Short mmCIF file of C-alpha atoms in Angstrom, two decimals:
data_model
loop_
_atom_site.label_atom_id
_atom_site.label_comp_id
_atom_site.label_asym_id
_atom_site.label_seq_id
_atom_site.Cartn_x
_atom_site.Cartn_y
_atom_site.Cartn_z
CA UNK A 1 13.61 41.03 22.62
CA UNK A 2 11.39 38.29 21.24
CA UNK A 3 12.26 34.79 22.35
CA UNK A 4 13.64 32.40 19.78
CA UNK A 5 11.31 29.51 18.99
CA UNK A 6 12.13 26.33 20.92
CA UNK A 7 12.54 23.21 18.79
CA UNK A 8 13.87 19.79 19.61
CA UNK A 9 15.25 19.36 16.12
CA UNK A 10 15.68 21.45 12.96
CA UNK A 11 16.18 20.14 9.46
CA UNK A 12 18.16 22.68 7.44
CA UNK A 13 18.06 23.02 3.61
CA UNK A 14 15.30 20.50 3.01
CA UNK A 15 13.78 20.32 -0.47
CA UNK A 16 10.11 19.38 -0.22
CA UNK A 17 7.67 18.88 -3.09
CA UNK A 18 6.31 22.41 -2.55
CA UNK A 19 7.27 24.84 -5.35
CA UNK A 20 9.43 26.97 -3.06
CA UNK A 21 13.16 26.36 -2.69
CA UNK A 22 14.96 24.75 0.24
CA UNK A 23 13.41 25.30 3.64
CA UNK A 24 14.06 24.61 7.29
CA UNK A 25 11.70 22.39 9.20
CA UNK A 26 11.38 22.78 12.97
CA UNK A 27 10.25 19.88 15.12
CA UNK A 28 8.83 20.11 18.65
CA UNK A 29 7.41 17.22 20.66
CA UNK A 30 7.33 14.97 17.65
CA UNK A 31 5.32 17.42 15.59
CA UNK A 32 6.21 19.74 12.73
CA UNK A 33 6.12 23.14 14.41
CA UNK A 34 7.43 25.46 11.71
CA UNK A 35 8.46 25.54 8.04
CA UNK A 36 10.37 28.55 6.74
CA UNK A 37 13.37 29.43 4.56
CA UNK A 38 15.47 30.32 7.57
CA UNK A 39 14.43 29.42 11.14
CA UNK A 40 16.26 31.38 13.77
CA UNK A 41 16.52 29.07 16.76
CA UNK A 42 18.78 27.04 18.93
CA UNK A 43 18.27 23.31 18.50
CA UNK A 44 19.90 20.14 17.27
CA UNK A 45 20.37 20.64 13.55
CA UNK A 46 20.63 18.24 10.58
CA UNK A 47 21.68 19.80 7.32
CA UNK A 48 20.03 17.93 4.51
CA UNK A 49 22.00 19.70 1.82
CA UNK A 50 19.14 20.28 -0.59
CA UNK A 51 17.99 16.67 -0.68
CA UNK A 52 14.43 15.65 -1.33
CA UNK A 53 12.45 15.38 1.93
CA UNK A 54 9.16 13.45 2.01
CA UNK A 55 6.65 12.54 4.74
CA UNK A 56 7.40 8.88 3.97
CA UNK A 57 5.90 6.45 1.50
CA UNK A 58 2.41 4.99 2.06
CA UNK A 59 1.84 1.34 1.22
CA UNK A 60 -1.91 1.03 0.84
CA UNK A 61 -1.98 -2.71 0.00
CA UNK A 62 0.40 -5.41 1.22
CA UNK A 63 0.02 -8.95 2.61
CA UNK A 64 2.40 -9.38 5.57
CA UNK A 65 0.83 -12.64 6.71
CA UNK A 66 1.79 -14.57 3.59
CA UNK A 67 5.08 -12.87 2.74
CA UNK A 68 8.45 -14.65 2.43
CA UNK A 69 7.22 -18.09 1.48
CA UNK A 70 9.86 -18.87 -1.15
CA UNK A 71 11.05 -22.43 -0.73
CA UNK A 72 7.93 -23.68 0.98
CA UNK A 73 6.16 -24.65 -2.23
CA UNK A 74 6.68 -24.65 -6.00
CA UNK A 75 6.29 -21.29 -7.65
CA UNK A 76 5.37 -22.13 -11.23
CA UNK A 77 1.77 -20.99 -10.90
CA UNK A 78 -0.18 -20.34 -14.07
CA UNK A 79 -3.04 -18.32 -12.57
CA UNK A 80 -4.37 -16.35 -9.64
CA UNK A 81 -6.41 -19.41 -8.59
CA UNK A 82 -3.26 -21.56 -8.51
CA UNK A 83 -1.51 -19.09 -6.26
CA UNK A 84 -4.51 -18.94 -3.93
CA UNK A 85 -4.54 -22.75 -3.69
CA UNK A 86 -0.82 -22.91 -3.00
CA UNK A 87 -1.09 -20.49 -0.07
CA UNK A 88 -4.28 -22.12 1.20
CA UNK A 89 -2.44 -25.43 1.48
CA UNK A 90 0.40 -23.83 3.45
CA UNK A 91 -1.45 -21.54 5.81
CA UNK A 92 -3.09 -24.41 7.75
CA UNK A 93 0.34 -24.85 9.30
CA UNK A 94 1.09 -21.16 9.92
CA UNK A 95 1.72 -20.29 13.52
CA UNK A 96 1.54 -16.91 15.21
CA UNK A 97 5.30 -16.96 15.63
CA UNK A 98 5.93 -17.84 12.00
CA UNK A 99 3.67 -15.09 10.64
CA UNK A 100 5.17 -12.56 13.02
CA UNK A 101 8.76 -13.45 12.00
CA UNK A 102 8.04 -13.27 8.28
CA UNK A 103 6.01 -10.06 8.63
CA UNK A 104 8.74 -8.44 10.72
CA UNK A 105 11.28 -9.13 8.06
CA UNK A 106 9.15 -7.28 5.48
CA UNK A 107 8.29 -4.40 7.79
CA UNK A 108 11.95 -3.78 8.58
CA UNK A 109 12.77 -3.70 4.86
CA UNK A 110 9.84 -1.29 4.33
CA UNK A 111 10.96 1.02 7.11
CA UNK A 112 14.49 1.33 5.74
CA UNK A 113 13.00 1.89 2.25
CA UNK A 114 11.17 4.94 3.62
CA UNK A 115 7.65 3.64 4.32
CA UNK A 116 5.96 5.35 7.27
CA UNK A 117 2.31 4.23 6.79
CA UNK A 118 0.97 0.86 5.68
CA UNK A 119 -2.27 -1.04 5.25
CA UNK A 120 -1.86 -4.83 5.38
CA UNK A 121 -4.54 -7.25 4.28
CA UNK A 122 -4.92 -10.17 6.74
CA UNK A 123 -6.61 -13.41 5.72
CA UNK A 124 -9.40 -14.66 8.00
CA UNK A 125 -10.89 -18.11 7.41
CA UNK A 126 -11.22 -21.58 9.05
CA UNK A 127 -7.78 -22.69 7.81
CA UNK A 128 -5.74 -19.92 9.39
CA UNK A 129 -8.32 -18.93 12.03
CA UNK A 130 -7.22 -15.79 13.83
CA UNK A 131 -3.54 -16.73 14.05
CA UNK A 132 -2.48 -14.44 11.20
CA UNK A 133 -4.51 -11.61 12.63
CA UNK A 134 -3.01 -12.04 16.07
CA UNK A 135 0.51 -12.03 14.65
CA UNK A 136 -0.03 -8.92 12.54
CA UNK A 137 -1.77 -7.14 15.42
CA UNK A 138 1.40 -7.79 17.46
CA UNK A 139 3.48 -6.40 14.57
CA UNK A 140 1.34 -3.22 14.66
CA UNK A 141 2.26 -2.79 18.32
CA UNK A 142 5.92 -3.84 18.01
CA UNK A 143 6.75 -1.46 15.16
CA UNK A 144 4.65 1.53 16.14
CA UNK A 145 7.91 3.36 16.86
CA UNK A 146 8.63 3.48 13.13
CA UNK A 147 5.50 2.68 11.16
CA UNK A 148 1.73 3.21 11.42
CA UNK A 149 0.19 -0.16 10.48
CA UNK A 150 -3.49 -0.58 9.65
CA UNK A 151 -5.09 -4.03 9.54
CA UNK A 152 -7.63 -4.81 6.83
CA UNK A 153 -9.18 -8.23 7.51
CA UNK A 154 -10.68 -10.22 4.61
CA UNK A 155 -11.69 -13.68 3.46
CA UNK A 156 -9.31 -14.64 0.60
CA UNK A 157 -11.12 -17.86 -0.47
CA UNK A 158 -14.70 -16.76 -0.38
CA UNK A 159 -17.26 -16.01 2.29
CA UNK A 160 -20.72 -17.30 1.52
CA UNK A 161 -19.17 -20.59 0.30
CA UNK A 162 -16.80 -21.02 3.28
CA UNK A 163 -18.60 -22.05 6.48
CA UNK A 164 -17.07 -20.46 9.57
CA UNK A 165 -15.38 -17.60 7.74
CA UNK A 166 -18.11 -15.10 8.55
CA UNK A 167 -17.97 -15.79 12.30
CA UNK A 168 -14.15 -15.47 12.32
CA UNK A 169 -14.35 -12.24 10.33
CA UNK A 170 -16.78 -10.74 12.83
CA UNK A 171 -14.54 -11.81 15.70
CA UNK A 172 -11.60 -9.91 14.17
CA UNK A 173 -13.75 -6.86 13.65
CA UNK A 174 -14.92 -6.95 17.26
CA UNK A 175 -11.29 -7.18 18.27
CA UNK A 176 -10.48 -3.88 16.59
CA UNK A 177 -9.51 -4.43 12.96
CA UNK A 178 -9.05 -1.15 11.13
CA UNK A 179 -10.71 -1.94 7.78
CA UNK A 180 -12.55 -4.75 6.00
CA UNK A 181 -11.81 -6.31 2.62
CA UNK A 182 -13.13 -9.02 0.38
CA UNK A 183 -12.43 -11.19 -2.65
CA UNK A 184 -15.70 -11.55 -4.58
CA UNK A 185 -14.19 -13.46 -7.52
CA UNK A 186 -13.30 -16.34 -5.15
CA UNK A 187 -16.91 -16.69 -3.99
CA UNK A 188 -19.68 -18.72 -5.60
CA UNK A 189 -22.01 -15.73 -4.98
CA UNK A 190 -19.96 -12.63 -5.62
CA UNK A 191 -22.78 -10.13 -5.15
CA UNK A 192 -23.77 -11.67 -1.82
CA UNK A 193 -20.13 -11.51 -0.81
CA UNK A 194 -19.96 -7.78 -1.65
CA UNK A 195 -23.21 -7.08 0.15
CA UNK A 196 -22.05 -8.84 3.35
CA UNK A 197 -18.76 -6.97 3.37
CA UNK A 198 -20.54 -3.62 3.04
CA UNK A 199 -23.02 -4.65 5.75
CA UNK A 200 -20.17 -5.35 8.18
CA UNK A 201 -18.33 -2.19 7.10
CA UNK A 202 -21.37 -0.12 8.04
CA UNK A 203 -21.98 -2.03 11.25
CA UNK A 204 -18.40 -1.39 12.46
CA UNK A 205 -17.95 1.98 10.68
CA UNK A 206 -14.93 0.81 8.69
CA UNK A 207 -13.50 1.56 5.27
CA UNK A 208 -13.76 -1.11 2.57
CA UNK A 209 -10.83 -2.41 0.44
CA UNK A 210 -11.69 -5.20 -1.97
CA UNK A 211 -9.64 -7.41 -4.28
CA UNK A 212 -11.58 -7.08 -7.55
CA UNK A 213 -11.62 -7.90 -11.25
CA UNK A 214 -8.25 -9.68 -11.21
CA UNK A 215 -8.10 -11.04 -14.79
CA UNK A 216 -8.10 -9.78 -18.37
CA UNK A 217 -11.64 -10.74 -19.43
CA UNK A 218 -13.61 -7.48 -19.95
CA UNK A 219 -16.88 -9.34 -20.71
CA UNK A 220 -17.87 -9.33 -17.03
CA UNK A 221 -17.02 -7.31 -13.93
CA UNK A 222 -18.00 -6.75 -10.28
CA UNK A 223 -17.08 -3.12 -10.40
CA UNK A 224 -20.60 -1.87 -11.06
CA UNK A 225 -21.97 -3.72 -8.01
CA UNK A 226 -19.27 -2.15 -5.85
CA UNK A 227 -20.10 1.31 -7.20
CA UNK A 228 -23.79 0.69 -6.61
CA UNK A 229 -23.29 -0.47 -3.02
CA UNK A 230 -20.93 2.50 -2.36
CA UNK A 231 -23.56 5.00 -3.55
CA UNK A 232 -26.51 3.28 -1.83
CA UNK A 233 -24.68 3.38 1.52
CA UNK A 234 -23.17 6.86 1.07
CA UNK A 235 -19.65 5.40 1.29
CA UNK A 236 -18.08 7.83 -1.19
CA UNK A 237 -14.37 8.14 -0.39
CA UNK A 238 -14.35 5.07 1.85
CA UNK A 239 -14.02 2.26 -0.73
CA UNK A 240 -11.01 0.99 -2.65
CA UNK A 241 -10.53 -1.86 -5.11
CA UNK A 242 -7.17 -3.59 -5.64
CA UNK A 243 -5.75 -5.00 -8.90
CA UNK A 244 -8.70 -4.15 -11.20
CA UNK A 245 -6.58 -5.51 -14.06
CA UNK A 246 -9.74 -5.82 -16.25
CA UNK A 247 -9.51 -2.10 -16.71
CA UNK A 248 -6.27 -2.59 -18.66
CA UNK A 249 -8.16 -4.73 -21.18
CA UNK A 250 -10.85 -2.17 -22.00
CA UNK A 251 -10.91 -0.21 -25.24
CA UNK A 252 -10.71 3.62 -24.88
CA UNK A 253 -14.42 4.37 -24.88
CA UNK A 254 -15.21 1.66 -22.32
CA UNK A 255 -12.28 2.75 -20.13
CA UNK A 256 -13.47 6.34 -20.26
CA UNK A 257 -16.93 5.23 -19.07
CA UNK A 258 -15.47 3.06 -16.29
CA UNK A 259 -13.25 5.91 -15.16
CA UNK A 260 -16.22 8.25 -14.94
CA UNK A 261 -18.24 5.63 -13.03
CA UNK A 262 -15.47 5.12 -10.46
CA UNK A 263 -14.96 8.84 -10.02
CA UNK A 264 -18.68 9.47 -9.60
CA UNK A 265 -19.05 6.73 -6.97
CA UNK A 266 -15.89 7.77 -5.14
CA UNK A 267 -14.29 4.31 -5.45
CA UNK A 268 -10.48 4.34 -5.39
CA UNK A 269 -8.20 1.97 -7.32
CA UNK A 270 -4.89 0.43 -6.13
CA UNK A 271 -2.64 -0.93 -8.83
CA UNK A 272 -0.16 -3.66 -7.75
CA UNK A 273 2.51 -3.73 -10.50
CA UNK A 274 4.71 -6.60 -9.30
CA UNK A 275 1.81 -9.08 -8.95
CA UNK A 276 -0.28 -7.80 -11.81
CA UNK A 277 2.65 -8.02 -14.27
CA UNK A 278 3.71 -11.44 -12.96
CA UNK A 279 0.31 -13.17 -13.04
CA UNK A 280 -1.54 -11.56 -15.93
CA UNK A 281 -1.21 -12.91 -19.47
CA UNK A 282 0.66 -16.01 -18.45
CA UNK A 283 -1.24 -18.10 -21.01
CA UNK A 284 -0.12 -15.96 -23.93
CA UNK A 285 2.28 -17.53 -26.43
CA UNK A 286 3.44 -14.19 -27.78
CA UNK A 287 2.74 -10.45 -27.59
CA UNK A 288 1.95 -10.91 -23.89
CA UNK A 289 -0.30 -8.24 -22.36
CA UNK A 290 1.03 -6.24 -19.42
CA UNK A 291 -2.19 -6.51 -17.49
CA UNK A 292 -1.32 -3.23 -15.73
CA UNK A 293 -4.09 -0.70 -15.18
CA UNK A 294 -2.81 2.84 -15.77
CA UNK A 295 -3.30 4.44 -12.38
CA UNK A 296 -1.91 7.83 -13.35
CA UNK A 297 -4.37 8.05 -16.26
CA UNK A 298 -7.30 7.12 -13.97
CA UNK A 299 -6.11 9.71 -11.48
CA UNK A 300 -6.09 12.35 -14.22
CA UNK A 301 -9.69 11.32 -14.89
CA UNK A 302 -10.73 11.98 -11.26
CA UNK A 303 -10.24 8.53 -9.72
CA UNK A 304 -8.27 8.38 -6.50
CA UNK A 305 -5.44 5.88 -7.14
CA UNK A 306 -2.38 4.37 -5.57
CA UNK A 307 0.44 1.97 -6.41
CA UNK A 308 1.36 -0.57 -3.71
CA UNK A 309 3.47 -3.62 -2.99
CA UNK A 310 0.88 -6.41 -2.56
CA UNK A 311 2.93 -9.61 -2.19
CA UNK A 312 6.57 -10.14 -1.33
CA UNK A 313 8.32 -13.45 -2.25
CA UNK A 314 5.36 -15.84 -2.38
CA UNK A 315 3.35 -17.69 -5.04
CA UNK A 316 1.65 -14.48 -6.16
CA UNK A 317 4.95 -12.60 -6.57
CA UNK A 318 8.29 -14.35 -6.10
CA UNK A 319 10.11 -11.04 -5.92
CA UNK A 320 10.10 -8.01 -3.67
CA UNK A 321 11.97 -5.88 -1.12
CA UNK A 322 9.03 -3.75 0.16
CA UNK A 323 10.45 -0.64 -1.53
CA UNK A 324 7.67 1.59 -2.75
CA UNK A 325 10.20 3.75 -4.62
CA UNK A 326 11.26 0.68 -6.60
CA UNK A 327 7.56 -0.14 -7.18
CA UNK A 328 6.86 3.37 -8.50
CA UNK A 329 9.84 3.03 -10.84
CA UNK A 330 8.63 -0.39 -12.02
CA UNK A 331 5.18 1.07 -12.65
CA UNK A 332 6.62 4.04 -14.55
CA UNK A 333 8.60 1.67 -16.78
CA UNK A 334 5.77 -0.77 -17.49
CA UNK A 335 3.21 2.07 -17.95
CA UNK A 336 5.62 3.82 -20.36
CA UNK A 337 5.07 7.19 -18.59
CA UNK A 338 6.66 10.35 -19.93
CA UNK A 339 9.10 12.46 -17.95
CA UNK A 340 6.37 15.01 -17.34
CA UNK A 341 4.42 12.28 -15.52
CA UNK A 342 7.16 11.29 -13.07
CA UNK A 343 5.71 13.52 -10.37
CA UNK A 344 2.37 11.79 -10.79
CA UNK A 345 4.08 8.42 -10.24
CA UNK A 346 5.57 9.70 -6.98
CA UNK A 347 2.04 10.91 -5.97
CA UNK A 348 0.87 7.28 -6.36
CA UNK A 349 3.05 6.13 -3.43
CA UNK A 350 2.75 9.22 -1.23
CA UNK A 351 -0.11 11.75 -1.19
CA UNK A 352 -2.72 9.73 -3.05
CA UNK A 353 -2.55 6.49 -0.98
CA UNK A 354 -2.64 8.72 2.12
CA UNK A 355 -5.94 10.13 0.86
CA UNK A 356 -7.12 6.63 -0.02
CA UNK A 357 -6.54 5.56 3.57
CA UNK A 358 -8.12 8.77 4.85
CA UNK A 359 -4.96 9.80 6.70
CA UNK A 360 -5.80 13.38 7.71
CA UNK A 361 -2.43 14.01 9.38
CA UNK A 362 -0.15 13.00 6.52
CA UNK A 363 2.28 15.40 4.89
CA UNK A 364 4.99 17.96 5.63
CA UNK A 365 2.82 20.63 7.16
CA UNK A 366 2.70 22.42 10.50
CA UNK A 367 0.75 20.40 13.03
CA UNK A 368 1.38 17.03 11.38
CA UNK A 369 3.53 14.26 12.91
CA UNK A 370 7.21 14.75 12.08
CA UNK A 371 7.41 11.70 9.83
CA UNK A 372 10.34 12.55 7.59
CA UNK A 373 12.39 10.54 5.08
CA UNK A 374 15.33 11.92 3.11
CA UNK A 375 16.22 10.75 -0.40
CA UNK A 376 19.61 11.14 -2.09
CA UNK A 377 18.18 13.32 -4.88
CA UNK A 378 16.94 16.87 -5.21
CA UNK A 379 13.51 16.47 -6.88
CA UNK A 380 10.41 14.37 -7.25
CA UNK A 381 11.14 13.43 -10.89
CA UNK A 382 14.67 12.52 -9.75
CA UNK A 383 13.24 10.06 -7.20
CA UNK A 384 11.47 8.14 -9.98
CA UNK A 385 14.22 8.37 -12.57
CA UNK A 386 17.25 7.66 -10.36
CA UNK A 387 15.97 5.22 -7.71
CA UNK A 388 18.12 7.06 -5.14
CA UNK A 389 19.01 5.73 -1.74
CA UNK A 390 16.69 6.61 1.12
CA UNK A 391 19.31 8.03 3.46
CA UNK A 392 17.47 8.45 6.75
CA UNK A 393 14.02 8.33 8.32
CA UNK A 394 12.31 9.83 11.34
CA UNK A 395 9.05 8.85 13.02
CA UNK A 396 7.42 11.56 15.12
CA UNK A 397 10.76 13.39 15.21
CA UNK A 398 12.84 10.43 16.32
CA UNK A 399 15.46 8.94 13.99
CA UNK A 400 14.56 5.33 13.10
CA UNK A 401 17.20 4.48 10.51
CA UNK A 402 20.15 5.90 8.62
CA UNK A 403 21.95 4.71 5.51
CA UNK A 404 25.48 5.84 4.75
CA UNK A 405 26.22 7.14 1.29
CA UNK A 406 28.69 4.88 -0.55
CA UNK A 407 32.32 5.93 -0.67
CA UNK A 408 34.46 5.59 -3.79
CA UNK A 409 38.12 4.65 -3.20
CA UNK A 410 39.93 6.11 -6.18
CA UNK A 411 43.38 4.81 -7.11
#
């Protein structure tokens, strides 16, 4: 007789995004060991009842260090520059403990909303020093049981025009930061800013994730310089730009050319609906533009794209609950996507950001970590249309949260 496979845990009747029907998923030592319609084994079982089962949402762009600042300053900001100045004034007084507490609040919301991977941007400059970085580095350690957190350090208020920022940035990189970002439009010499970020990326062998082209004026752009630097340094597939709201202001022919340029250079785009919708077009008196770049259209044109959270309850975005499912639904509404494109919207918060972050072990596949979240729906389109509850989540095969389905008390 052949021995039955030994699993620690088996999910029964799981509906994945694969075209097959419900399957069983066998877990051993925190890893997905088998996927089949019917696994014959003896193990602890959880019957998922045909519910949608995902490897967790991937938040490719969030700012934990400046989250949850409502009440600390006014929030009637008319522009991106106003929001930057408001946070700059506050962060001089940020402590490690303060940043950690605010970041933990967001991380815990994200975990229970089904996020299993995250890249947070961390500001490094003479006003905050390395306090924000130290706090978020501690968060990475403290929540590793439920979330893989990657730290992308960057200078928010410029680099060449901010004495001391470069030295602090290098110190964070030497301490083990996972990626490097930048904000060229905040610098008096944007091209020098971009060049220096790429120089450091190569020196430390890190991916690049820049804030870029965050306005609605299509007459100028830093995108071409980023593409040029990417190609010159053979960084195809290792560069992302966030916001890129200028793309939403381009006429069709220009947008087609920009899409081709990004695809050719291998530069990814992260769209941040909550912030982009909130801050763009605020000077309009009527017929206000959305300012939302259509990520699913760029993806169809060969550009790697994602949709992410960005800011939570601060001057840039006074809303937010760290739910990427809600963000995908917001994007689908604002982008006026058709029902046939709902799956593409779910891609933007799962598989595509995982590729953007070069996560080679993401997905429900044998050999990958058993990172599993279960949604109270039975399909990918249903996840976007219904905004279902995320019922439970597992990290490396260990349950990290559970949400009870509501009960109706009929008369």
